[in-house]
Amino acid sequence: MQVFNNQFVIFFLRKTKKKPKNLILIPTKTSLLCYFCNMQIRQPIRNIQDFLLSTYFADGLRITIGVLLPSLIFAQFGLLKYGMTLSLGALCVSVVDSPGPMVHRRNAMLITTALIFTFSIITGLTNRNHYFIGFLLAVSSFVFSMFYIYGVRAASVGTAVLLIMVLSIDDVRPWQVVLLHAAFVLAGSLWYTGLSYFVYRLRPFRLVQQSLSDSILEVAEFLREKAKFYHQNNNYDKTYSELLQLQVSVHEKQDAVRELLFRTREIVRDSTPEGRFLLLVFVDMVDLFEQVMSTYYNYQQLHDQFDKAGILSDYEMAIKRISYALDDIAFALKSGGIPVISKRLLIEIERLKIKINNLEKNNQNQEYNTLGIIALKNIEVNIENILARVKTIFSYFKIRNSKDIVKADVDTEKFITRQKFDFKLFTENLTYTSSTFRHSLRVTVVMLLGFIVAQILDFSHSYWILLTILVISKPGFSLTKERNYQRLIGTTVGAFIGMGVITYIHDRNTLFVILLFCMIGCYSFQRKNYVVSVLFMTPYILILFDFLGMGSIALARERIYDTFIGSGIALLASYSLFPTWEYEKLKEAMINMLKANKAYFEQVVKLYFEKNYNRTEYKLARKEVYVSTANLASLFQRMFSEPKSKQLFIKEVHQFTALSHLLSSYVATLSLYNKEHQFIFESFENLKPIANNTDYLLDTSINNLEQGKDTIDNVPLIRLNDNGLAIKKGEDLVPEQFDLIQKVAYDIYKLSVKIKL
């Protein structure tokens, strides 16, 4: 094998026709600098391309067309007010048209269509009487806020109905006009529903491709963050915190893809090569993420030993290059191209192997700890395993359209979460202990208060106060606080931009182009970045009113005033009126985390000691670990937005979250040993005490949290005794992994008595 400097090789290859075999290029500082300059130029372009091909931009275009087109067409015939009513119906229905299985979206849009048609009539016929409409608003706010118990999409149905009520609350019309108005709202709703379904049928796999691509980008970002552990002078706590947040995001994205994949008929029936291809990529990406999760070491010790050798920066670069390969896969899914694995990546991995071997060979004076070198070699092997899976995913693209593409072995039915829509669940939550019930009470009071304030102030568009309250009020204080700040910043900045536009630009064509741009921006960012969405929304509204002959600086000021009033009411209520704090959910989240880790460990143990084991149960247990980890991590992060007095046991909960993450990482490592070697222990008896004691420690920890126990029982650690283990050579890491898992379970057990919730 020949190792050369890049600059020498370039000259050598120019002068020589015959290329040497097994050539390894070692990049110089100059070549690396050129590469990174090129990367810095290409990255913003790739980011723009990714966004334009994403589901966010596709949603923005679809909603913009659905909302704007009726008004444009009717305006050509001098019937703009009817076109605006059609657009209103389309806008309300678009609220529930978030990504997901088409059957869910279709059903939600049809239900929303029926409800907004009904409430458009009811509101129009009763809004003459302020007392009656106030009562109707309060009752509707409570009932539709309770829809949160049925999930996010059901909650958005309630939001859409309240939206049509708020927008119709000040429009007093004769009953004949009310019915005509409701009919146009109905027509607009049906128009948008039909448009959404038509776009889906044109490219039924497009949403799955975009969502799968987004989930792969999150895994790539997770890898880049994990690579920071190998960076000198890294802040480990900050990196770990970022990893937890990214893990939440990865889970959310993968769960969304899972719902789409397993509920799309064309994919479930294996009727097309594209469906089988997407399923294969997703299954391998989930397994790849498990491999990434399984790598966890004492990074401080690694830096103490090897910083002077400079080898850890090579690990960082190798991991980053794998993440760039995942970026290429994600982009190819959206663009329809065929990605090519970077030769620079393969060179980097080969270079890493050579450096490790040289480090070991030159360690005759024991300058470096033997265990440290073993750890480096294990990490490198894991990187190679991850790379092998990445190569496999790359290979799928070459047979993407082949009818011979294999079927992924997945029992899709077991991975689908079904939401019950029974009235019993509604009545069971009509209790003060239910956070949804308290949220509904709070929304009822603040909407009624906002209505009263709006009537007293009598602004020309005082319904903006109610709109602000509606979109800001969330079940928890932290979410309400976050959305509140986002709304205020976006509205204020957007209002100044809007004032500048309508003051200095008077050409109608130019204004229309800006309006179109702002609409697309508003609807594209509403799920990605709410601040940016509101920043686009405010100029869009001001320009729209300018087209209607009502645009002015006073209107922009009024929007700012109304937003501040609504935000203040919503935020104060979330703190003082039937508040819901995150610590109230901590016990349940922590117990669920322990139960999920225990079930995961039990399934992995079965991988070793049961022949012909069905891996479906193992995959289900792994999925539950990801779900519970994401729930606990996001809950923990939300606690930091709450008042200090409500941040109970913050240090202990942080330790618990870290230990739980470590436990699931160790269990994932144990499962990977089995996948890589496919062996069965001939004798279970030697490891059985450790496995049983681990189960016992986790069970005891669960009981401690449930009962609030504050004393530690004398639970011994079972010593590792592997003298009688019948294991093949090279597989002695397995007993050590069982021992590591037991020790982490013991640490969790000791911590569980300190947390009294």
Coordinates of C-alpha atoms in Angstrom, one line a residue, residues 134-145 444:
G134 CA -69.6 36.3 24.0
F135 CA -71.2 33.2 25.5
L136 CA -70.9 31.3 22.2
L137 CA -67.2 32.2 22.0
A138 CA -66.5 31.0 25.5
V139 CA -68.3 27.7 25.1
S140 CA -66.6 27.1 21.7
S141 CA -63.2 28.0 23.1
F142 CA -63.6 25.4 25.8
V143 CA -64.9 22.6 23.6
F144 CA -62.5 23.0 20.8
S145 CA -59.5 23.5 23.1
T444 CA -62.0 30.1 27.6

